Structure formats: C-alpha cells, structure tokens
Amino acid sequence: MPKRTSIAIPLDLPDIDVLRTEITTRRELVIGVESTLPTATCHRCGQTIDRFYGYDRPIRLRHLPILGMVVYIELRPKRFRCPFCEGQPTTTQQLDWYTPKSPFTKAYERQLLLTLINGTLSDVCLKEGDLGPDALLGVIDRWLDAAVDWRVLPAFSVLGLDEIARKKGHRDDVVVVTAQCPDGTLHLLGILPDRTKATVRNWLFGMPSAVRRGIRTVCVDMWEAYVNAVEEVLPQAAIVIDRFHVAQHYRDDVDSFRKQELKRLRKELPKQDAKRLKHTLWPFRKRKANLEPDEQDRLDRLLAYSPALEDAYDLREELTAIFDTTRSKAAGLRRLKAWRHKVEASALTCFAPFLKLLDTWMDRIANYFRHHQSSGFVEGLNNKLKVLKRRCYGIYNLRHLFQRITLDLEGYRRFRPTPTPTH
Ligand SMILES: [Zn+2]
C-alpha cells in the first residue's frame, strides 16, 4: 500500500485561489495566491469598479503557522481603473483578510495579540522570531483603541479608581479608572496622568452624562482627592473604601511590628534559639487557613517568643474575618468599633497608624459591608489590578498603557480563535 505522508487542509482565506506552495530551505511555507474577486472600490468616488488594470507589486504577508512552520502568503494585488472619475484613476484591490501596510494577515495579527496578553513585547518577538517590537506596536494600534468607546461599553453601575506605579518607588502614579459590569467583566475606562482632584474631576465630568448618572458605587482608596472629586461629580454614588486597600494598611502595620520584634529577639535570644526564627515571613503573612503544617510550626515558634506579636497577629486575623463575614453596614460598624476597643485595651501600639485611618474613614470603610455582597466587585477587580500593576512598570506612554491593559482585560474575549460574540 502506498504511504500517505501529506494532508490537505483548507486555507480558509476568502476570495483567493492557491497558485503554488513551496517549503524553503529555512522550513518556511510560502503560499502563492491570487485574488478571485473581480471588483474593487474606487478610492476616489467609492463606487464598485471592475475594469482590470494589471497587478500591483507583490506583497508577502506572514500568516498563522502550520505544523510549526512559519507561513507566508504571497499575493499580487489586482488593480482596477475607474470609468466614473475624471482621469480614470486606478485603485489597488484590497482583500478582507489583511490590512493595507501591515506585514501580517489579520488572522496572524489576532494570534499575536493573544500571545501578548499578560506578556511583553520583547517576549513575543523572541517567541515568534523574525519580528520586531515596532511591527508589534503596529498590530496593537490597528486593533486596540487608545481610549474607551462609550458606545460599545455595556451598562455598569460600579466604578473603580486605583493608582498604579509605573516604576517601583517612584511617585509618578497614574490613576486607572475601571468599570465593573453586571456580568462580572472588567473594562478599562481611562488612565489619568496624576491623582489630583482637578484631574480626576475633569475626567469624571468628561464621561457621557447618561453613564455618569448610572453610577451607584465608586470604589476608591483612602485618598481625599478621589473622594472630593467623586462627591462633586457623582453625588448620587456611594463611596466605598474597599477592603483590599484597608487590609494593605493594617497588614503593613503588623508586618512592621513583626520586623521590629524579630530584630529584638535576635539580639536577646541565645544564638541557638534565634536561629530557629528563620523563614517566618510567609507563614506570618499568609492566611491561617492556607498554612501548611510546617509553616504553622514555624509561625507558632515565632509567636511563642513574642506574646505581643501573637496578640497583633490574632487581631489582624480577627479583622480579616470581620471583612469576610459581615453582611450589613450596621453590623460592620459595630464589629469594627468592638475591634477598635480591643486594640485600645491591649498594650499594642503597632496599630496606631491604622486606627487613625479608621477614625477618618470608618463610614466609607463600612460601606463595603453593604455593597460587597451584591456587587461581588472588589475581589475580582483587585486580583486583576494586582496583575496589572506589575505589568505597568516601564510603560510610560499612557496611550500604550491604555492599549496594553485593555488587551489584558479583554484580549481573550476579543481575540480567541473560536468566534465569541463581542459586546
Ligand atoms: Zn471613481
């Protein structure tokens, strides 16, 4: 029986005939095609024209790889002459599956964007080979808007304002404005160059008024300028300090205390005992429920040496439990106040910075208890923002930043090969 070693697969590009295929010595597959479309649209008058006028220079477009081979499509675009326009100008025919001036087919561009989700330009260039960052930026520009398109945005009532640093330790934070839609999807609305009240207020005012009126909840960090701007532009919205921002503060306080206690213990304890206090950072930071048995051992050892640290640890876990389980604002306020009394009754001073914040922001922190159940908003948002924050280091151009975050948030929905309805 004769051996069969090749297969035929449809090329799936509309309006073409395959003329030839060739595998080069570099194992690239070059597919020569010609257009079967008998007309073009006159670039001057916009009418359909069918007077063939020869071929344009050949173009070579990179396409989706096949069986690990880099694939190129070669085409000589047809030209047509317009009988309606003065001087009978010619127009080069444009087929649906590529964009003028792009060195790639649209299908390959979509794949590049998919690869770029949560990745970096240089990494994608390395993986694809024979591809420069500029070509990739061109793809981004062709597929991703640099600003939100309000017309296609689903309705939403929850808005989030969050700052991200583009460089560790630098105070050039930008503000990321996001919308959480009822179906759970997160959409990027804008990136603001700074977090002053004027900048935030002007941006909020710039939203279409129907969108503005629909906003019921705004999640922010404890930052006066946000609150002032939101109160002015969105008076109907409840301001919620989300638990993740709150947690950052009280957890930081306890972390500093841990460092301080470790330093003290290392000095005071005999060397042999001090040695046993290694590797306690993560056991101490992790949630109790997530501790492995050996981590629990290390944590217990540390806490046994410092009863004060144990108190601080317990209070921290207690506060987290309050945020986990409370479902109404009244109960939340009651429990926060009870927790506060407990801290004051203890000899601990490590929570002093947090208590100060709590005094100022108590009411808005407690708004979280009212809203988190119905919106389910903050959890998803913050997990995504955590990832995004890391991505923004080194991207200084706000336009690129907008495109890249949009790609991360919406890329799978928009560019996955199985056609899924968009918006
Ligand atoms: Zn014309």
Short mmCIF file of C-alpha atoms and ligand atoms in Angstrom, two decimals:
data_model
loop_
_atom_site.label_atom_id
_atom_site.label_comp_id
_atom_site.label_asym_id
_atom_site.label_seq_id
_atom_site.Cartn_x
_atom_site.Cartn_y
_atom_site.Cartn_z
CA MET A 1 0.00 0.00 0.00
CA PRO A 2 1.40 3.41 -0.90
CA LYS A 3 2.43 5.54 2.02
CA ARG A 4 0.48 8.73 2.64
CA THR A 5 2.59 11.43 4.20
CA SER A 6 0.76 14.62 3.47
CA ILE A 7 -2.65 16.07 4.14
CA ALA A 8 -4.78 18.76 2.59
CA ILE A 9 -6.25 21.43 4.82
CA PRO A 10 -8.40 24.36 3.78
CA LEU A 11 -6.56 27.66 3.80
CA ASP A 12 -9.68 29.48 4.95
CA LEU A 13 -8.87 32.82 3.36
CA PRO A 14 -11.78 34.21 1.32
CA ASP A 15 -11.62 35.32 -2.34
CA ILE A 16 -8.41 33.59 -3.37
CA ASP A 17 -7.05 30.69 -5.39
CA VAL A 18 -3.86 28.97 -4.34
CA LEU A 19 -1.34 29.11 -7.18
CA ARG A 20 1.60 27.30 -5.60
CA THR A 21 3.19 26.24 -2.35
CA GLU A 22 6.84 25.96 -1.53
CA ILE A 23 8.83 24.95 1.53
CA THR A 24 12.04 26.95 1.68
CA THR A 25 15.37 25.71 2.98
CA ARG A 26 14.59 27.54 6.24
CA ARG A 27 11.45 25.38 6.51
CA GLU A 28 9.13 28.27 5.85
CA LEU A 29 5.98 27.56 3.92
CA VAL A 30 5.34 30.10 1.18
CA ILE A 31 1.87 30.01 -0.35
CA GLY A 32 1.34 31.93 -3.58
CA VAL A 33 -2.26 33.01 -4.08
CA GLU A 34 -4.28 35.17 -6.43
CA SER A 35 -7.46 37.10 -5.89
CA THR A 36 -10.70 35.78 -7.35
CA LEU A 37 -12.59 38.96 -6.53
CA PRO A 38 -13.49 40.70 -9.81
CA THR A 39 -14.04 44.19 -8.44
CA ALA A 40 -12.60 46.91 -6.24
CA THR A 41 -13.92 50.07 -4.60
CA CYS A 42 -12.64 53.24 -6.26
CA HIS A 43 -10.56 55.13 -3.73
CA ARG A 44 -11.87 58.43 -5.07
CA CYS A 45 -15.61 58.03 -5.72
CA GLY A 46 -16.32 54.91 -3.67
CA GLN A 47 -18.12 53.11 -6.48
CA THR A 48 -17.58 49.47 -7.36
CA ILE A 49 -15.30 49.18 -10.38
CA ASP A 50 -14.40 46.15 -12.49
CA ARG A 51 -12.03 47.32 -15.23
CA PHE A 52 -8.95 45.23 -14.59
CA TYR A 53 -5.74 47.20 -14.98
CA GLY A 54 -2.89 44.81 -14.22
CA TYR A 55 -1.18 43.93 -10.99
CA ASP A 56 0.47 45.86 -8.20
CA ARG A 57 3.84 44.88 -6.77
CA PRO A 58 3.72 41.53 -4.96
CA ILE A 59 3.20 41.55 -1.21
CA ARG A 60 4.27 38.94 1.29
CA LEU A 61 2.25 38.59 4.48
CA ARG A 62 3.10 36.46 7.44
CA HIS A 63 0.23 34.14 8.31
CA LEU A 64 -0.64 31.65 11.04
CA PRO A 65 2.00 28.92 11.43
CA ILE A 66 1.22 25.47 10.12
CA LEU A 67 2.72 22.42 11.84
CA GLY A 68 5.42 24.56 13.37
CA MET A 69 6.37 26.18 10.07
CA VAL A 70 6.41 29.92 9.61
CA VAL A 71 3.93 30.65 6.84
CA TYR A 72 3.92 33.46 4.27
CA ILE A 73 1.18 34.30 1.82
CA GLU A 74 2.35 35.88 -1.44
CA LEU A 75 -0.09 37.89 -3.47
CA ARG A 76 0.00 40.31 -6.37
CA PRO A 77 -2.90 42.67 -5.67
CA LYS A 78 -5.07 43.46 -8.66
CA ARG A 79 -5.60 46.98 -9.86
CA PHE A 80 -8.73 48.43 -11.38
CA ARG A 81 -9.45 51.59 -13.31
CA CYS A 82 -12.42 53.79 -12.52
CA PRO A 83 -14.60 54.76 -15.52
CA PHE A 84 -16.59 57.26 -13.46
CA CYS A 85 -13.86 59.53 -12.13
CA GLU A 86 -12.07 62.15 -14.14
CA GLY A 87 -8.70 60.89 -15.35
CA GLN A 88 -9.79 57.29 -14.69
CA PRO A 89 -7.62 56.76 -11.64
CA THR A 90 -6.61 53.26 -10.62
CA THR A 91 -7.27 51.57 -7.32
CA THR A 92 -5.46 48.60 -5.82
CA GLN A 93 -7.82 45.90 -4.72
CA GLN A 94 -7.98 45.25 -1.01
CA LEU A 95 -8.94 41.82 0.28
CA ASP A 96 -10.70 41.28 3.56
CA TRP A 97 -8.10 39.20 5.37
CA TYR A 98 -5.30 41.78 5.58
CA THR A 99 -4.93 45.48 6.28
CA PRO A 100 -3.03 47.79 3.94
CA LYS A 101 0.60 48.32 5.02
CA SER A 102 0.52 45.52 7.58
CA PRO A 103 3.12 42.80 7.03
CA PHE A 104 0.72 40.26 8.56
CA THR A 105 -2.63 38.70 7.81
CA LYS A 106 -5.44 39.65 10.18
CA ALA A 107 -5.60 36.08 11.48
CA TYR A 108 -1.93 36.21 12.43
CA GLU A 109 -2.34 39.64 13.99
CA ARG A 110 -5.07 38.27 16.22
CA GLN A 111 -2.82 35.44 17.26
CA LEU A 112 -0.01 37.88 18.07
CA LEU A 113 -2.37 39.86 20.28
CA LEU A 114 -3.47 36.70 22.05
CA THR A 115 0.17 35.82 22.71
CA LEU A 116 0.79 39.31 24.03
CA ILE A 117 -1.90 39.06 26.73
CA ASN A 118 -0.10 39.20 30.08
CA GLY A 119 3.18 39.09 28.19
CA THR A 120 5.77 41.54 26.99
CA LEU A 121 6.66 42.86 23.55
CA SER A 122 10.18 41.52 23.69
CA ASP A 123 9.00 38.11 24.81
CA VAL A 124 6.52 37.80 21.94
CA CYS A 125 9.21 38.92 19.46
CA LEU A 126 11.53 36.22 20.78
CA LYS A 127 8.87 33.53 20.57
CA GLU A 128 7.77 34.41 17.07
CA GLY A 129 11.22 35.12 15.65
CA ASP A 130 11.88 37.47 12.75
CA LEU A 131 9.61 40.08 14.34
CA GLY A 132 10.45 43.49 15.77
CA PRO A 133 8.74 45.43 18.55
CA ASP A 134 7.70 48.17 16.12
CA ALA A 135 5.78 45.69 13.99
CA LEU A 136 4.04 44.51 17.13
CA LEU A 137 3.18 48.06 18.18
CA GLY A 138 1.66 48.49 14.72
CA VAL A 139 -0.57 45.47 15.36
CA ILE A 140 -1.65 46.92 18.70
CA ASP A 141 -2.51 50.23 17.03
CA ARG A 142 -4.59 48.54 14.35
CA TRP A 143 -6.68 46.50 16.79
CA LEU A 144 -6.89 48.43 20.04
CA ASP A 145 -8.31 51.88 20.59
CA ALA A 146 -6.33 54.29 22.72
CA ALA A 147 -9.45 55.47 24.54
CA VAL A 148 -12.69 53.94 25.67
CA ASP A 149 -15.54 53.72 23.18
CA TRP A 150 -18.56 54.60 25.30
CA ARG A 151 -20.98 53.47 22.61
CA VAL A 152 -20.00 49.80 22.85
CA LEU A 153 -19.47 49.68 26.60
CA PRO A 154 -22.05 47.55 28.43
CA ALA A 155 -24.09 49.31 31.12
CA PHE A 156 -22.44 49.42 34.53
CA SER A 157 -23.05 50.96 37.93
CA VAL A 158 -19.77 50.32 39.71
CA LEU A 159 -16.69 52.43 39.07
CA GLY A 160 -13.21 51.90 40.49
CA LEU A 161 -10.38 54.37 40.91
CA ASP A 162 -7.00 52.90 41.63
CA GLU A 163 -3.49 54.18 41.35
CA ILE A 164 -0.63 52.24 39.90
CA ALA A 165 3.06 52.97 39.94
CA ARG A 166 4.94 52.60 36.72
CA LYS A 167 8.25 52.27 38.43
CA LYS A 168 8.98 50.88 41.84
CA GLY A 169 9.48 53.54 44.47
CA HIS A 170 8.72 56.43 42.13
CA ARG A 171 5.96 58.82 42.90
CA ASP A 172 4.60 59.16 39.42
CA ASP A 173 1.46 57.16 39.96
CA VAL A 174 -1.20 57.14 37.32
CA VAL A 175 -4.87 56.55 38.06
CA VAL A 176 -6.64 53.63 36.46
CA VAL A 177 -10.39 54.01 36.08
CA THR A 178 -12.32 50.80 35.59
CA ALA A 179 -15.94 49.75 35.25
CA GLN A 180 -17.32 46.53 36.62
CA CYS A 181 -20.22 45.27 34.57
CA PRO A 182 -23.05 43.13 35.94
CA ASP A 183 -21.76 40.09 34.06
CA GLY A 184 -18.54 40.31 36.04
CA THR A 185 -16.38 41.67 33.26
CA LEU A 186 -14.00 44.49 33.97
CA HIS A 187 -13.47 47.31 31.47
CA LEU A 188 -10.77 49.92 31.38
CA LEU A 189 -12.26 53.41 31.05
CA GLY A 190 -9.27 55.65 31.34
CA ILE A 191 -5.78 56.29 32.57
CA LEU A 192 -5.19 59.61 34.28
CA PRO A 193 -1.72 61.15 34.47
CA ASP A 194 -1.96 62.05 38.15
CA ARG A 195 -4.26 61.74 41.13
CA THR A 196 -5.06 65.35 41.89
CA LYS A 197 -8.67 66.35 42.45
CA ALA A 198 -8.72 68.53 39.32
CA THR A 199 -7.54 65.71 37.07
CA VAL A 200 -10.00 63.20 38.49
CA ARG A 201 -12.90 65.66 38.50
CA ASN A 202 -12.31 66.74 34.91
CA TRP A 203 -12.15 63.18 33.75
CA LEU A 204 -15.35 62.22 35.56
CA PHE A 205 -17.08 65.24 34.04
CA GLY A 206 -15.96 64.10 30.62
CA MET A 207 -17.98 60.88 30.85
CA PRO A 208 -21.24 60.90 28.86
CA SER A 209 -23.93 62.16 31.21
CA ALA A 210 -26.06 59.02 30.87
CA VAL A 211 -23.10 56.92 32.01
CA ARG A 212 -22.43 59.31 34.89
CA ARG A 213 -25.99 59.13 36.11
CA GLY A 214 -25.94 55.33 36.13
CA ILE A 215 -23.05 55.05 38.57
CA ARG A 216 -24.16 53.88 42.02
CA THR A 217 -20.93 52.78 43.66
CA VAL A 218 -17.39 54.09 43.44
CA CYS A 219 -14.57 52.06 44.94
CA VAL A 220 -11.53 54.08 45.93
CA ASP A 221 -8.50 54.06 48.15
CA MET A 222 -8.30 56.33 51.19
CA TRP A 223 -7.37 59.42 49.22
CA GLU A 224 -9.05 62.75 49.85
CA ALA A 225 -8.81 63.98 46.25
CA TYR A 226 -10.76 60.99 44.91
CA VAL A 227 -13.48 61.40 47.46
CA ASN A 228 -13.84 65.12 46.83
CA ALA A 229 -13.94 64.69 43.07
CA VAL A 230 -16.49 61.86 43.25
CA GLU A 231 -18.72 63.79 45.67
CA GLU A 232 -18.73 66.73 43.33
CA VAL A 233 -19.37 64.93 40.05
CA LEU A 234 -21.27 61.83 41.19
CA PRO A 235 -23.28 62.97 44.20
CA GLN A 236 -25.65 60.01 43.95
CA ALA A 237 -22.89 57.39 44.23
CA ALA A 238 -21.86 55.64 47.44
CA ILE A 239 -18.15 55.84 48.08
CA VAL A 240 -16.65 52.56 49.20
CA ILE A 241 -13.17 52.11 50.54
CA ASP A 242 -12.60 48.57 49.51
CA ARG A 243 -11.27 46.02 51.91
CA PHE A 244 -8.10 45.41 49.98
CA HIS A 245 -6.90 48.93 50.47
CA VAL A 246 -7.89 48.74 54.12
CA ALA A 247 -6.11 45.44 54.50
CA GLN A 248 -2.94 46.83 52.99
CA HIS A 249 -2.75 49.34 55.82
CA TYR A 250 -3.46 47.16 58.83
CA ARG A 251 -1.36 44.34 57.46
CA ASP A 252 1.55 46.69 56.86
CA ASP A 253 1.32 47.84 60.48
CA VAL A 254 1.52 44.28 61.76
CA ASP A 255 4.34 43.47 59.32
CA SER A 256 6.44 46.33 60.63
CA PHE A 257 5.85 45.09 64.14
CA ARG A 258 6.99 41.61 63.15
CA LYS A 259 10.24 43.04 61.80
CA GLN A 260 10.77 45.04 64.93
CA GLU A 261 10.12 42.05 67.18
CA LEU A 262 12.41 39.79 65.13
CA LYS A 263 15.20 42.31 65.46
CA ARG A 264 14.71 42.46 69.21
CA LEU A 265 14.52 38.68 69.60
CA ARG A 266 17.67 38.13 67.55
CA LYS A 267 19.53 40.40 69.92
CA GLU A 268 18.10 39.00 73.13
CA LEU A 269 17.81 35.28 72.49
CA PRO A 270 20.70 32.82 72.71
CA LYS A 271 22.11 32.15 69.23
CA GLN A 272 20.69 28.64 69.08
CA ASP A 273 17.15 29.89 69.67
CA ALA A 274 17.45 32.89 67.39
CA LYS A 275 18.39 30.54 64.56
CA ARG A 276 15.03 28.83 64.85
CA LEU A 277 13.22 32.00 63.89
CA LYS A 278 14.16 31.82 60.23
CA HIS A 279 11.64 31.64 57.38
CA THR A 280 8.72 33.14 59.20
CA LEU A 281 7.81 35.90 56.75
CA TRP A 282 5.33 33.94 54.63
CA PRO A 283 3.84 31.85 57.41
CA PHE A 284 3.20 35.11 59.19
CA ARG A 285 1.67 36.86 56.19
CA LYS A 286 -0.44 34.03 54.84
CA ARG A 287 -3.99 33.48 55.88
CA LYS A 288 -4.21 31.00 58.72
CA ALA A 289 -6.43 28.67 56.71
CA ASN A 290 -3.81 28.39 53.97
CA LEU A 291 -0.86 27.41 56.16
CA GLU A 292 0.96 24.12 55.56
CA PRO A 293 1.75 22.14 58.75
CA ASP A 294 5.45 23.09 58.69
CA GLU A 295 4.57 26.73 58.16
CA GLN A 296 2.22 26.57 61.13
CA ASP A 297 5.10 25.15 63.21
CA ARG A 298 7.43 27.99 62.27
CA LEU A 299 4.75 30.56 62.96
CA ASP A 300 3.90 29.01 66.35
CA ARG A 301 7.58 29.08 67.31
CA LEU A 302 7.85 32.77 66.48
CA LEU A 303 4.65 33.72 68.25
CA ALA A 304 5.64 31.71 71.34
CA TYR A 305 8.65 34.00 71.76
CA SER A 306 6.58 37.17 71.45
CA PRO A 307 3.15 37.26 73.09
CA ALA A 308 2.70 40.83 71.89
CA LEU A 309 3.25 39.74 68.30
CA GLU A 310 0.78 36.93 68.85
CA ASP A 311 -1.80 39.47 70.00
CA ALA A 312 -1.18 41.61 66.94
CA TYR A 313 -1.43 38.55 64.71
CA ASP A 314 -4.72 37.49 66.28
CA LEU A 315 -6.16 40.97 65.94
CA ARG A 316 -5.15 41.07 62.31
CA GLU A 317 -6.86 37.75 61.61
CA GLU A 318 -9.91 38.90 63.53
CA LEU A 319 -10.22 42.00 61.41
CA THR A 320 -9.90 39.97 58.22
CA ALA A 321 -12.67 37.69 59.49
CA ILE A 322 -14.88 40.73 60.04
CA PHE A 323 -14.44 41.67 56.39
CA ASP A 324 -15.07 38.08 55.32
CA THR A 325 -18.29 37.52 57.17
CA THR A 326 -20.13 40.78 57.85
CA ARG A 327 -23.08 41.44 55.57
CA SER A 328 -24.58 44.74 56.69
CA LYS A 329 -23.28 48.20 57.34
CA ALA A 330 -24.72 48.42 60.87
CA ALA A 331 -23.14 45.12 61.87
CA GLY A 332 -19.91 46.15 60.20
CA LEU A 333 -19.70 49.41 62.12
CA ARG A 334 -20.47 47.60 65.37
CA ARG A 335 -17.81 44.99 64.81
CA LEU A 336 -15.19 47.48 63.66
CA LYS A 337 -15.77 49.56 66.77
CA ALA A 338 -15.59 46.50 69.00
CA TRP A 339 -12.32 45.54 67.31
CA ARG A 340 -11.03 49.04 67.85
CA HIS A 341 -11.79 48.86 71.58
CA LYS A 342 -9.96 45.58 71.79
CA VAL A 343 -6.87 47.13 70.20
CA GLU A 344 -7.02 50.06 72.60
CA ALA A 345 -7.40 47.74 75.57
CA SER A 346 -4.29 45.84 74.53
CA ALA A 347 -0.82 47.22 75.16
CA LEU A 348 -0.11 47.22 71.42
CA THR A 349 0.98 50.39 69.68
CA CYS A 350 1.59 48.91 66.23
CA PHE A 351 -1.96 49.64 65.06
CA ALA A 352 -1.72 53.36 65.83
CA PRO A 353 -1.41 54.48 62.16
CA PHE A 354 -4.30 52.25 61.17
CA LEU A 355 -6.57 53.45 63.98
CA LYS A 356 -6.05 56.97 62.76
CA LEU A 357 -7.17 55.98 59.26
CA LEU A 358 -10.09 54.08 60.69
CA ASP A 359 -11.28 57.19 62.54
CA THR A 360 -11.21 59.27 59.39
CA TRP A 361 -12.69 56.70 57.03
CA MET A 362 -14.87 54.48 59.23
CA ASP A 363 -18.15 55.24 57.49
CA ARG A 364 -16.85 54.63 53.98
CA ILE A 365 -14.95 51.57 55.00
CA ALA A 366 -18.21 50.26 56.46
CA ASN A 367 -19.94 50.93 53.12
CA TYR A 368 -18.03 47.91 51.92
CA PHE A 369 -20.19 45.63 54.06
CA ARG A 370 -23.31 46.91 52.39
CA HIS A 371 -22.05 46.62 48.85
CA HIS A 372 -19.74 43.70 48.58
CA GLN A 373 -22.43 41.10 48.72
CA SER A 374 -24.50 42.42 45.86
CA SER A 375 -21.71 43.57 43.59
CA GLY A 376 -19.09 40.93 44.20
CA PHE A 377 -16.98 43.65 42.73
CA VAL A 378 -13.87 44.23 44.66
CA GLU A 379 -12.41 40.76 44.75
CA GLY A 380 -12.22 40.31 41.02
CA LEU A 381 -11.09 43.83 40.43
CA ASN A 382 -8.27 43.67 42.88
CA ASN A 383 -6.92 40.38 41.71
CA LYS A 384 -6.80 41.77 38.21
CA LEU A 385 -5.32 45.08 39.30
CA LYS A 386 -2.60 43.27 41.21
CA VAL A 387 -1.51 41.67 37.97
CA LEU A 388 -1.91 44.90 36.03
CA LYS A 389 0.19 46.84 38.48
CA ARG A 390 3.11 44.61 37.78
CA ARG A 391 2.59 44.98 34.06
CA CYS A 392 2.82 48.72 34.04
CA TYR A 393 6.40 49.07 35.10
CA GLY A 394 8.31 50.63 32.30
CA ILE A 395 5.33 51.60 30.09
CA TYR A 396 5.42 55.37 30.28
CA ASN A 397 3.30 56.23 27.30
CA LEU A 398 -0.27 56.50 28.61
CA ARG A 399 -1.70 55.57 25.24
CA HIS A 400 0.27 52.34 25.16
CA LEU A 401 -0.61 51.67 28.75
CA PHE A 402 -4.31 52.00 27.93
CA GLN A 403 -3.98 49.64 24.99
CA ARG A 404 -1.99 47.07 26.91
CA ILE A 405 -4.29 46.99 29.92
CA THR A 406 -7.30 46.77 27.62
CA LEU A 407 -5.64 43.85 25.88
CA ASP A 408 -5.02 42.09 29.18
CA LEU A 409 -8.57 42.65 30.33
CA GLU A 410 -10.43 41.96 27.12
CA GLY A 411 -7.98 40.14 24.89
CA TYR A 412 -9.26 36.63 25.47
CA ARG A 413 -12.80 37.74 24.79
CA ARG A 414 -11.84 39.61 21.66
CA PHE A 415 -9.08 37.64 20.03
CA ARG A 416 -9.61 33.99 20.87
CA PRO A 417 -9.92 31.97 17.65
CA THR A 418 -13.34 30.48 18.42
CA PRO A 419 -15.64 33.28 17.42
CA THR A 420 -17.31 34.62 20.56
CA PRO A 421 -19.80 37.46 20.29
CA THR A 422 -18.18 40.71 21.31
CA HIS A 423 -20.04 43.34 23.28
ZN ZN B 1 -14.08 56.62 -9.11
#
